[in-house]
XYZ file of C-alpha atoms in Angstrom:
555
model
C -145.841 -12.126 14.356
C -143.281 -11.263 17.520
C -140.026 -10.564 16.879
C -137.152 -9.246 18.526
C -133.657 -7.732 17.052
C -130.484 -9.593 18.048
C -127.593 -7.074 18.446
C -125.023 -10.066 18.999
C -121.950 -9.948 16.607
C -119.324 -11.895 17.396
C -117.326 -13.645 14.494
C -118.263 -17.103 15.951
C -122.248 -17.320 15.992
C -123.599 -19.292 19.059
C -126.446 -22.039 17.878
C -129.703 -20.823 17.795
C -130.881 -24.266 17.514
C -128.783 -27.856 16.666
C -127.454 -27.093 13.263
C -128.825 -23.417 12.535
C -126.377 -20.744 13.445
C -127.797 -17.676 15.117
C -127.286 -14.463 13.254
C -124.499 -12.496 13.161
C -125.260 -8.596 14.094
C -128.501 -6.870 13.835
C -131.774 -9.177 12.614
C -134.985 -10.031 13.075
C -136.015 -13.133 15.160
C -139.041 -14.143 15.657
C -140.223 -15.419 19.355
C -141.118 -18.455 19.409
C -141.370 -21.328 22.303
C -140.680 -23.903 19.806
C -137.340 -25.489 19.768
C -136.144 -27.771 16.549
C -136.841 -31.382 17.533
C -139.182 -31.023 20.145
C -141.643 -33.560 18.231
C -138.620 -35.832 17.093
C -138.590 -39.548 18.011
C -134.542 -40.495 19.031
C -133.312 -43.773 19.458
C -130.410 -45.951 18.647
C -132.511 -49.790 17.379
C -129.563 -52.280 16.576
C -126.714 -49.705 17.025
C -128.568 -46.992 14.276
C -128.831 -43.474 15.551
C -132.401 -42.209 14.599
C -133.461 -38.498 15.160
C -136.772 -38.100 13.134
C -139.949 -35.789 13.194
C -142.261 -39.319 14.223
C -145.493 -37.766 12.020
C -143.784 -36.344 8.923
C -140.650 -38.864 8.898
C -143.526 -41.751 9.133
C -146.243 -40.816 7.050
C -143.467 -39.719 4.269
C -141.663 -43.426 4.497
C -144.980 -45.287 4.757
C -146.852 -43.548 1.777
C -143.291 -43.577 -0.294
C -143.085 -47.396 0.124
C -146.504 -48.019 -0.192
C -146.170 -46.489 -3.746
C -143.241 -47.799 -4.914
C -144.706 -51.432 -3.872
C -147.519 -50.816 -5.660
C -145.838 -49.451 -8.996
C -143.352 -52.412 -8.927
C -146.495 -55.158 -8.128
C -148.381 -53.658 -10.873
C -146.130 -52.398 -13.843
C -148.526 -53.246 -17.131
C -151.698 -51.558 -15.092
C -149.484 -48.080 -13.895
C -148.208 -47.730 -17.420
C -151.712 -46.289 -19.086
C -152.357 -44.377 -16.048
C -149.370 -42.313 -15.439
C -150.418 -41.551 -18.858
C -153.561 -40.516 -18.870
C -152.206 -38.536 -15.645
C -149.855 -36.532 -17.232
C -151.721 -35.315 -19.755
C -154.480 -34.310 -18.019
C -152.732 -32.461 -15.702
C -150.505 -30.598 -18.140
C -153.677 -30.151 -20.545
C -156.103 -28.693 -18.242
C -152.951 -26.857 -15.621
C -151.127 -25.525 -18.335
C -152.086 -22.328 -17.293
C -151.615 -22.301 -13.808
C -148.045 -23.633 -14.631
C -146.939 -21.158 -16.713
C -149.104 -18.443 -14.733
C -147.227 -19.226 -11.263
C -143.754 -18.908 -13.164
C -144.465 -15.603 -14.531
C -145.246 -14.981 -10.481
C -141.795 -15.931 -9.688
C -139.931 -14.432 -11.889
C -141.269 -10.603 -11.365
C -140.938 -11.227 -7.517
C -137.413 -11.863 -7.960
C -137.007 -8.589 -10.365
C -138.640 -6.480 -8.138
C -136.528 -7.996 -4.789
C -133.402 -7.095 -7.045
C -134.610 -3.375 -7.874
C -136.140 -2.446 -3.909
C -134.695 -1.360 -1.454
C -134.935 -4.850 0.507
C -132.266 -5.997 -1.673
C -129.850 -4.464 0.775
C -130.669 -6.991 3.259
C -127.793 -9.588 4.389
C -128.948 -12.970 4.710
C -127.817 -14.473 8.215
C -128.219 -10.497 10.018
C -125.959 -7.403 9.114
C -122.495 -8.927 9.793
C -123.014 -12.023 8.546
C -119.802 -13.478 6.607
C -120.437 -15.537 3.537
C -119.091 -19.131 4.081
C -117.604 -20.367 0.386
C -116.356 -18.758 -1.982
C -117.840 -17.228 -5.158
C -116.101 -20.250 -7.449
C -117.284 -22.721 -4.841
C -120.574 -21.389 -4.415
C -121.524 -20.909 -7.903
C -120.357 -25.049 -8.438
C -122.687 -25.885 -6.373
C -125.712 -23.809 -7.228
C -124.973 -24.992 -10.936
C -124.200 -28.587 -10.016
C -127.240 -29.121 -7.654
C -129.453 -27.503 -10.218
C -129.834 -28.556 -13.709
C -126.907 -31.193 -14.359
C -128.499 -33.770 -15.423
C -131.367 -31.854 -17.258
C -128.490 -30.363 -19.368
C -126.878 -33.665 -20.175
C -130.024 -35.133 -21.432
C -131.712 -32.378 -23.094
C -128.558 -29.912 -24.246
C -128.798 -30.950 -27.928
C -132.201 -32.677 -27.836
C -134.501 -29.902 -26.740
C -132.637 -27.636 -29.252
C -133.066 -30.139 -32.282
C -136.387 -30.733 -31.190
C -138.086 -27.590 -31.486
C -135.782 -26.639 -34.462
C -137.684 -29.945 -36.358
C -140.729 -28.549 -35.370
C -140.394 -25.193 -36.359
C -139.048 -25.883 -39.576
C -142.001 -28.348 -40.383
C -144.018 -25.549 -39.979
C -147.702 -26.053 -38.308
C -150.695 -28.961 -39.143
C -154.320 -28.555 -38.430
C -156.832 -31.337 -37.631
C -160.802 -30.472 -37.382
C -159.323 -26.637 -36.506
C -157.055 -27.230 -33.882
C -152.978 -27.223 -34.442
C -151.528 -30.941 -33.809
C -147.774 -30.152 -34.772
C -145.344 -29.480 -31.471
C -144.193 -26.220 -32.696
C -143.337 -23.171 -30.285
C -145.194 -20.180 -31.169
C -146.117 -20.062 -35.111
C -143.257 -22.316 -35.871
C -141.440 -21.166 -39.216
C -141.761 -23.112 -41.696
C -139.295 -24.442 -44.466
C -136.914 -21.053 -43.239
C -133.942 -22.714 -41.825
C -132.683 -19.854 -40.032
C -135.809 -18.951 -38.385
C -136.453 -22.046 -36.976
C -133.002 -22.730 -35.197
C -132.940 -18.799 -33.617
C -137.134 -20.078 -32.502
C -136.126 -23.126 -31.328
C -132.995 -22.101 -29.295
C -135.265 -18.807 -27.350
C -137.956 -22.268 -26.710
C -135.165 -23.966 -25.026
C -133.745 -21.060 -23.347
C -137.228 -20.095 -22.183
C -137.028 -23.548 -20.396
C -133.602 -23.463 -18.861
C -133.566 -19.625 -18.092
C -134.723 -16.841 -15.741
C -138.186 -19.065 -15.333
C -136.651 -22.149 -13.580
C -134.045 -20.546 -11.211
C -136.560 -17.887 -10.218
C -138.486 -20.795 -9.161
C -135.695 -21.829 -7.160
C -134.782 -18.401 -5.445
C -137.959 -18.069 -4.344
C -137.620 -21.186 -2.500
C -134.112 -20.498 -1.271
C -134.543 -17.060 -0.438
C -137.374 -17.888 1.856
C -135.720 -20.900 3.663
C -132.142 -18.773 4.100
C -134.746 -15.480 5.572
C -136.542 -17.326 8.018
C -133.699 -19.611 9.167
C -130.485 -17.666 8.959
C -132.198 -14.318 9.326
C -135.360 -15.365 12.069
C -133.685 -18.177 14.067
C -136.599 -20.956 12.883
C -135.973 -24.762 11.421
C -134.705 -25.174 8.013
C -137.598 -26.637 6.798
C -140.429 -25.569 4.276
C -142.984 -24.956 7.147
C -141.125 -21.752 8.528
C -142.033 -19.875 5.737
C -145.536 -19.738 6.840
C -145.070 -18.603 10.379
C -146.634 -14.936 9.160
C -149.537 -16.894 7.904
C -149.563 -19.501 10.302
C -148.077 -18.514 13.892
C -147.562 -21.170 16.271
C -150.292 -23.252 14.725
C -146.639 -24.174 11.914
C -145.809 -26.661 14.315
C -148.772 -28.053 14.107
C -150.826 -30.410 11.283
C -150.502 -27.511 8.992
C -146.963 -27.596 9.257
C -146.813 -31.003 8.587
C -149.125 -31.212 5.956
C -147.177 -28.473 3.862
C -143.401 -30.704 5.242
C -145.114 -33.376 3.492
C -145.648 -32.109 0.326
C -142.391 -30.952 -0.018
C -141.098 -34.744 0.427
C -143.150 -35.934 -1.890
C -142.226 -33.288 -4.793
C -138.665 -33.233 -4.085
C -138.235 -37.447 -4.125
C -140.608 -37.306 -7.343
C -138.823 -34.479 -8.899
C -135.653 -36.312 -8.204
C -136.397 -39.579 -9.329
C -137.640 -37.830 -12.707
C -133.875 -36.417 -13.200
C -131.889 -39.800 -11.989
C -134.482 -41.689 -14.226
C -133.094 -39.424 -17.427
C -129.782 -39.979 -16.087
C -130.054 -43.922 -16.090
C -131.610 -43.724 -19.320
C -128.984 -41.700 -21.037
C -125.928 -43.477 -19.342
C -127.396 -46.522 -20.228
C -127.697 -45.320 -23.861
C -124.186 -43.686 -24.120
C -122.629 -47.160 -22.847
C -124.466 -49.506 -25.658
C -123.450 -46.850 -27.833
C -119.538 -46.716 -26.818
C -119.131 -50.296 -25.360
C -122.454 -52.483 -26.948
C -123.134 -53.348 -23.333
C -126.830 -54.335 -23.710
C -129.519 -51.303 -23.290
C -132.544 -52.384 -21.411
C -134.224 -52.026 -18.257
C -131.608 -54.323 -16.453
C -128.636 -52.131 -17.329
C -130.164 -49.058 -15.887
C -131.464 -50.709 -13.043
C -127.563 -52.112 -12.093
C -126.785 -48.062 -12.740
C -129.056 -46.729 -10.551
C -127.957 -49.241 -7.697
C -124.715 -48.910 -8.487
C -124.994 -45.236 -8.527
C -127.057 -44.758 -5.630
C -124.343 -46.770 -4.009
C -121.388 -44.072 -4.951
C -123.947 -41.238 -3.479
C -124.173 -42.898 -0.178
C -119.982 -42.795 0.026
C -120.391 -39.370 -0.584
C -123.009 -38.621 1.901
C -120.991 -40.143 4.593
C -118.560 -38.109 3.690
C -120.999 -34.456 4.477
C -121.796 -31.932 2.733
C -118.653 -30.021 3.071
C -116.380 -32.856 1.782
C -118.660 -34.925 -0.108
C -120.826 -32.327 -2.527
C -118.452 -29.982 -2.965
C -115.567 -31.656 -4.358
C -118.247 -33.697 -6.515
C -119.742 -30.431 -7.786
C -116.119 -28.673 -8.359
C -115.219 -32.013 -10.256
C -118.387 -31.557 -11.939
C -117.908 -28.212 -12.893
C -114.289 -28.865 -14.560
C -115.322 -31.936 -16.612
C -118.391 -29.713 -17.783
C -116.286 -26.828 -18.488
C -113.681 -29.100 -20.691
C -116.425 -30.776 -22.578
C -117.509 -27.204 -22.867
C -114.627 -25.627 -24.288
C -114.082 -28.857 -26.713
C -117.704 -28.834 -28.616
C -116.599 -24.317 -28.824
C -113.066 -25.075 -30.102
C -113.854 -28.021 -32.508
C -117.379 -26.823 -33.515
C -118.775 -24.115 -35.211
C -116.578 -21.602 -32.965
C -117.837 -18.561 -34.466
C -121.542 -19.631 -35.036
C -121.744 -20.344 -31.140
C -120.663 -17.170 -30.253
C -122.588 -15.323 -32.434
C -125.526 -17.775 -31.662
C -125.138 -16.660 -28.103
C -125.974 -13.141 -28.570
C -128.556 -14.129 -31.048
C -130.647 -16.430 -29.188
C -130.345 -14.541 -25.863
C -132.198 -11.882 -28.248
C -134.279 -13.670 -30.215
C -135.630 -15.052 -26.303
C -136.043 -11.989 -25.391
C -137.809 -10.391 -28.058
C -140.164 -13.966 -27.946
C -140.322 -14.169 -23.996
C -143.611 -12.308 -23.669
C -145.241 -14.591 -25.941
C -143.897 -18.060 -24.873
C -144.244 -16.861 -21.280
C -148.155 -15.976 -22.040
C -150.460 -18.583 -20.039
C -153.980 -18.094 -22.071
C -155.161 -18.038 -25.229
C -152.515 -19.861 -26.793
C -152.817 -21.739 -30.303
C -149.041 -23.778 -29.780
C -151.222 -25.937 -26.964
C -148.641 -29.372 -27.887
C -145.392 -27.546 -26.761
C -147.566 -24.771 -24.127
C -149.042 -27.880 -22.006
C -146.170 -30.326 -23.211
C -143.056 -28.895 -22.632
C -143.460 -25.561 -21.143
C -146.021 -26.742 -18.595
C -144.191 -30.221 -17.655
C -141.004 -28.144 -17.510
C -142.476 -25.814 -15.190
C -144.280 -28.836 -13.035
C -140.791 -30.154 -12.773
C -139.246 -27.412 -11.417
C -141.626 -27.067 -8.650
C -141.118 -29.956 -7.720
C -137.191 -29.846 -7.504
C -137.433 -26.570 -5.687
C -137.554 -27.795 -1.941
C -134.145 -30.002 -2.481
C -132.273 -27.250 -4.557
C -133.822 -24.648 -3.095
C -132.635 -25.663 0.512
C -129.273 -26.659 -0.922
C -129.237 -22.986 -2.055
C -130.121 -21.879 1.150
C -127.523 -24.183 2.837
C -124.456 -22.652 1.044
C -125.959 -19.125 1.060
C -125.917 -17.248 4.614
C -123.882 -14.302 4.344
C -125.124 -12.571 0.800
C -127.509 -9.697 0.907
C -130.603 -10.563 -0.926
C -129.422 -8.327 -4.558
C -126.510 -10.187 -4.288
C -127.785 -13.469 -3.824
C -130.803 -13.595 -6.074
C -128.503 -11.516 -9.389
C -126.278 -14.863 -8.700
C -128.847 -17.539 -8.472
C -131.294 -15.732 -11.459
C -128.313 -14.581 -13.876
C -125.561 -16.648 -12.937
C -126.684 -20.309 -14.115
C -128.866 -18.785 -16.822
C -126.337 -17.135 -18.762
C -123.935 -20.778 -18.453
C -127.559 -22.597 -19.507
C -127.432 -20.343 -22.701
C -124.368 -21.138 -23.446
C -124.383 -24.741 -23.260
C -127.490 -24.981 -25.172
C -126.250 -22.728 -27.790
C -123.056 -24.645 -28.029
C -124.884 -28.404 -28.046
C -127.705 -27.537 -29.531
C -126.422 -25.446 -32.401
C -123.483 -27.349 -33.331
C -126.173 -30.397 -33.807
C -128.349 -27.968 -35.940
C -125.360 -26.871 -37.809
C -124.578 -30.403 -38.930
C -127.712 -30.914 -40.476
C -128.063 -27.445 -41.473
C -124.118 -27.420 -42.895
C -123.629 -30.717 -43.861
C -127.288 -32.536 -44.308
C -126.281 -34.856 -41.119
C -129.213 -37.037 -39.806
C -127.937 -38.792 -37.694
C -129.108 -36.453 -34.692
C -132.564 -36.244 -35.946
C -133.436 -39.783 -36.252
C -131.510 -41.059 -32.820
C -133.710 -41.306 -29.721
C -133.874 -38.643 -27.265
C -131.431 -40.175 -25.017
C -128.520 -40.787 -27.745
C -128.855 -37.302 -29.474
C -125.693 -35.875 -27.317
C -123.311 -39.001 -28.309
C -124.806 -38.761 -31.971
C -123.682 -35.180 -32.175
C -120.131 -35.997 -30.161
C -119.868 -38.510 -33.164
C -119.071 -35.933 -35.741
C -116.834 -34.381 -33.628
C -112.692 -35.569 -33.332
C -112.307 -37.427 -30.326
C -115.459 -39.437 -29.941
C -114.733 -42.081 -27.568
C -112.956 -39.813 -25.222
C -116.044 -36.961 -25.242
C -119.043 -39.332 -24.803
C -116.939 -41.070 -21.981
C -116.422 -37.886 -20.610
C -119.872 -37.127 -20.881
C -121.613 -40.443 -19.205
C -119.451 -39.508 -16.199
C -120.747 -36.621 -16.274
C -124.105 -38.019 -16.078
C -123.030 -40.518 -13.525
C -121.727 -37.545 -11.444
C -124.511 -35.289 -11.636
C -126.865 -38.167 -10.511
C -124.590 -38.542 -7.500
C -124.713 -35.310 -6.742
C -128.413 -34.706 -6.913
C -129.100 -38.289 -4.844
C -126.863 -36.729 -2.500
C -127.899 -33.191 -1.849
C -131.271 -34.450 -2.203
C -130.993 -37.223 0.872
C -130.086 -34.573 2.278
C -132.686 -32.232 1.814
C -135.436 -34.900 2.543
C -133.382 -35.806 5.520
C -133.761 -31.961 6.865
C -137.293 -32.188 6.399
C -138.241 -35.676 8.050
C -135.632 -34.659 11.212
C -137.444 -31.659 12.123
C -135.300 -29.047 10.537
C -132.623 -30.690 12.211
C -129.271 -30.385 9.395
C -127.311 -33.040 11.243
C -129.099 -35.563 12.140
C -127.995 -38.962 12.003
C -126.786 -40.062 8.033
C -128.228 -43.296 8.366
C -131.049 -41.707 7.997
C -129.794 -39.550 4.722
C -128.652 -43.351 3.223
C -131.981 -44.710 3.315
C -134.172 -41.423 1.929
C -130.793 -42.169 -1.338
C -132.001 -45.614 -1.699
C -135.602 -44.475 -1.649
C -135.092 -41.929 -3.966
C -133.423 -44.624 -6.497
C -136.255 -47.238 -5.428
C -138.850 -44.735 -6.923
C -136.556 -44.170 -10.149
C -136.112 -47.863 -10.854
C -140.259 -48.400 -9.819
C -141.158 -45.738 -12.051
C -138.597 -46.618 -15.232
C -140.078 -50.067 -15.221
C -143.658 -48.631 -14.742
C -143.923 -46.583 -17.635
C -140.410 -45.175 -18.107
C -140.178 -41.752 -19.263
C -144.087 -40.613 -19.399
C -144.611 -41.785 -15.436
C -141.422 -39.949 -14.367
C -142.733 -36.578 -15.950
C -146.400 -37.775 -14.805
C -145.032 -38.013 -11.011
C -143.215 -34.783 -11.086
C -146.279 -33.034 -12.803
C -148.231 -34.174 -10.157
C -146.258 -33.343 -7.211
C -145.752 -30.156 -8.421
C -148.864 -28.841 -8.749
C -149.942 -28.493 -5.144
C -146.491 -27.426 -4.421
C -147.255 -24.685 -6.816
C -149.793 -23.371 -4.411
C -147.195 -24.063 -1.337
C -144.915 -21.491 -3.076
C -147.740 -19.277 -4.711
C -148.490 -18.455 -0.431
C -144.948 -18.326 0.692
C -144.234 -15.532 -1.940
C -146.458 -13.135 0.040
C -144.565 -14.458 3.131
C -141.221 -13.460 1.908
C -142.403 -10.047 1.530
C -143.729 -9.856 4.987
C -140.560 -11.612 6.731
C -137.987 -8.874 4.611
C -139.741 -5.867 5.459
C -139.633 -6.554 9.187
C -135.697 -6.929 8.944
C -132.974 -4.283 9.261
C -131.353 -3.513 5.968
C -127.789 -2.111 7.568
């Protein structure tokens, strides 16, 4: 691997490329003939600008359609496979999930504690461009919105009913879908269990996963003047021969894991807005309803994508981030105020003291919730990471490495353990407290507005919370279209948004294909799959981050 150091610091950074600004005092670029768009196709057919990479943009579209034809033309037939799919995968790759996450996670501990942590992403004088409020919106936003929504009081609940009905055995083997030894008929010990299961799903594992991802995009754009796509991570691996098929090849994946990991979260979203307005208004819940939704949604992203990034996602996210933080601070004043906050403390110890056994990939006798939550959480993550982990990137340049991966690791995790603590235990608490079933027996995607129902102020809180659904899914079409977009152009982050409009409509085609083929099992069965070679995409590039940060200057 060439490089040279670039010694240029002025306060307004000349392009190294279209879109990717050069950095900003001393770094470490690598040399490198290739310019970003070199293999793009341009033209302008019936008045639409087009500026895409003609293999990966093609290939992507072609094999994207081609499946979402197929799911549509064939609904009954998909159903039993995505099925049989899933659980294969997660049954037999359980370990490899869980293995890979455990990877991630000490790689991102052991950035924070070295002395490469010093290193400033976009060279040594490089500014950051938002500010800490802004930036944190939109690493929270882009990241788990929707996945909180849906499974803030029904993850918690869940495991707490397992738990509590303690374990089963069938010929020898355990059939119940309790974490760990589940603890059975003791109350107490089952809510603290299952709150450290859900936290173990929404914590340090997940966003580790996603600075991994960022970290390397934001090092070997920002920091070694190459395209913002997932191929450039590989250039110590690969060299020149990136540009190449195996550049493509490993492009590829990443548009096929982010669109699947997407459609996965807007598919929940649908699902759970759909629920929440039969449950407020009566308007009929079925397939039609959340098919209208995810048009109609998909519809709001593409105003928002036309208005950019800078506009468009950020004022969603900050909008986001207020309704979240009132709906928030209602379910802590008009809930079980003290038990949250105690609860906080409590489960943030309780998952620590149980993190080395939930986080333990062999041997493991709790195989239900080890292969089917853990390892289908995991799966899904992967296959997020290119989209969030370029947004990341995106909003990023100008942190030193410490900075930015304390931020992205401890930042949302701590906010994830508080919402869960505050949904999910004020939903235990009622039954606990009171003997209220009502959370228990709904379905997964009601649980939130069944808990909201024993609060004051019903209507207005689970209004309040299908917009923030509806939000959340606009912001994750859009930053996702975007992502994509990134990818398919070459590393190009402005090229034409017609072309960012039709990856949103794809992304909602392959929701809406998938909801109808199979609904919730072949959204996790897509995402499980995608994920797992992406898993070995990531497994690679870890080693690669290592290599790129000890070439650069840490001034």
């Amino acid at each position: 691997m060439e490089n040279k150091t670039n010694h240029d610091s002025g306060t307004d950074p000349t392009e190294l490329s279209e879109g990717v600004p050069a950095p900003e005092g001393a770094a470490s670029l690598i040399d490198t003939d290739y310019v970003i768009g070199q293999d793009n196709y341009t033209a302008s057919p019936l008045g639409i600008n087009l500026d895409i990479h003609g293999k990966v943009f093609a290939i992507s579209a072609v094999v994207t359609l081609f499946f979402l034809l197929l799911t549509l033309a064939l609904q009954n037939e998909v159903e039993p496979l995505f099925g049989a799919m899933r659980d294969w995968l997660t049954s037999n790759l359980a370990w490899f999930f869980i293995l890979a996450g455990n990877i991630f996670v000490l790689l991102c501990f052991g950035l924070i504690l070295s002395p490469l942590g010093k290193i400033r992403i976009g060279g040594t004088e490089a500014k950051p461009d938002f500010t800490y409020i802004g930036w944190f919106s939109m690493l929270f936003a882009a990241g788990m919105g929707i996945g909180l929504m849906f499974y803030g009081v029904s993850e918690p609940m869940s495991h707490f009913d397992a738990a509590l009905a303690g374990t089963t055995m069938e010929n020898g083997v355990r059939t119940d879908w309790a974490p760990l030894g589940a603890a059975a008929g003791d109350t107490e010990a089952a809510a603290r269990l299952g709150m450290a299961a859900t936290i173990f799903h929404w914590g340090l594992h997940p966003w580790a996963i996603y600075a991994v991802v960022a970290l390397a995009l934001a090092l070997f754009s920002f920091n070694k003047g190459l395209p913002l796509t997932i191929r450039s991570i590989f250039y110590p691996l690969l060299g020149e021969r990136v540009w190449g098929w195996p550049g493509h090849i490993i492009d590829m994946l990443a548009v096929f894991a982010t669109l699947f990991g997407l459609a996965t979260s807007l598919g929940l979203g649908a699902s759970q807005a759909s629920a929440g307005l039969t449950y407020l208004f009566g308007i009929p819940e079925g397939n039609v309803t959340m098919v209208l939704l995810i048009l109609g949604i998909t519809s709001i992203a593409t105003v928002s994508i036309v208005a950019g990034v800078d506009k468009g996602v950020k004022r969603l996210s900050e909008i986001n981030m207020v309704l979240a933080f009132v709906l928030l601070l209602f379910v802590l004043v008009v809930g079980p105020t003290m038990l949250i906050f105690t609860g906080f403390f409590e489960n943030l110890w309780t998952y620590v003291v149980n993190l080395p056994a939930l986080s333990n990939p062999f041997f493991r006798e709790d195989a239900n919730f080890s292969q089917g939550w853990t390892a289908f959480y995991w799966a899904w993550w992967i296959s997020w990471s290119p989209f969030v982990g370029m947004f990341i990137a995106r909003v990023s340049r100008g942190r030193t490495v410490r900075e930015f991966l304390v931020a992205v690791l401890l930042v949302p995790s701590f906010v994830s353990v508080l919402w869960m603590t505050a949904f999910g235990g004020t939903a235990i608490n009622q039954f606990v407290g009171t003997g209220f079933e009502g959370v228990r027996e709904a379905a997964l995607e009601l649980k939130l507005f069944a808990m909201l129902g024993e609060l004051p102020l019903t209507e207005i809180t689970s209004f309040v919370g299908i917009v923030l659904v509806v939000v959340f899914f606009v912001t994750s079409s859009d930053s996702g279209s975007l992502v994509i977009d990134t990818i398919t152009a070459g590393g190009k982050v402005d090229a034409p948004k017609p072309q960012r409009v039709f990856w949103a409509f794809i992304e909602g085609g392959i929701a809406i294909a998938l909801l109808l083929g199979g609904g919730l099992v072949a959204l996790q069965a897509m995402a499980v799959s995608t994920g797992l070679p992406f898993t070995v995409v990531l497994l690679v590039g870890c080693y690669a981050i290592v290599k790129g940060l000890l070439s650069e200057p840490r001034g």
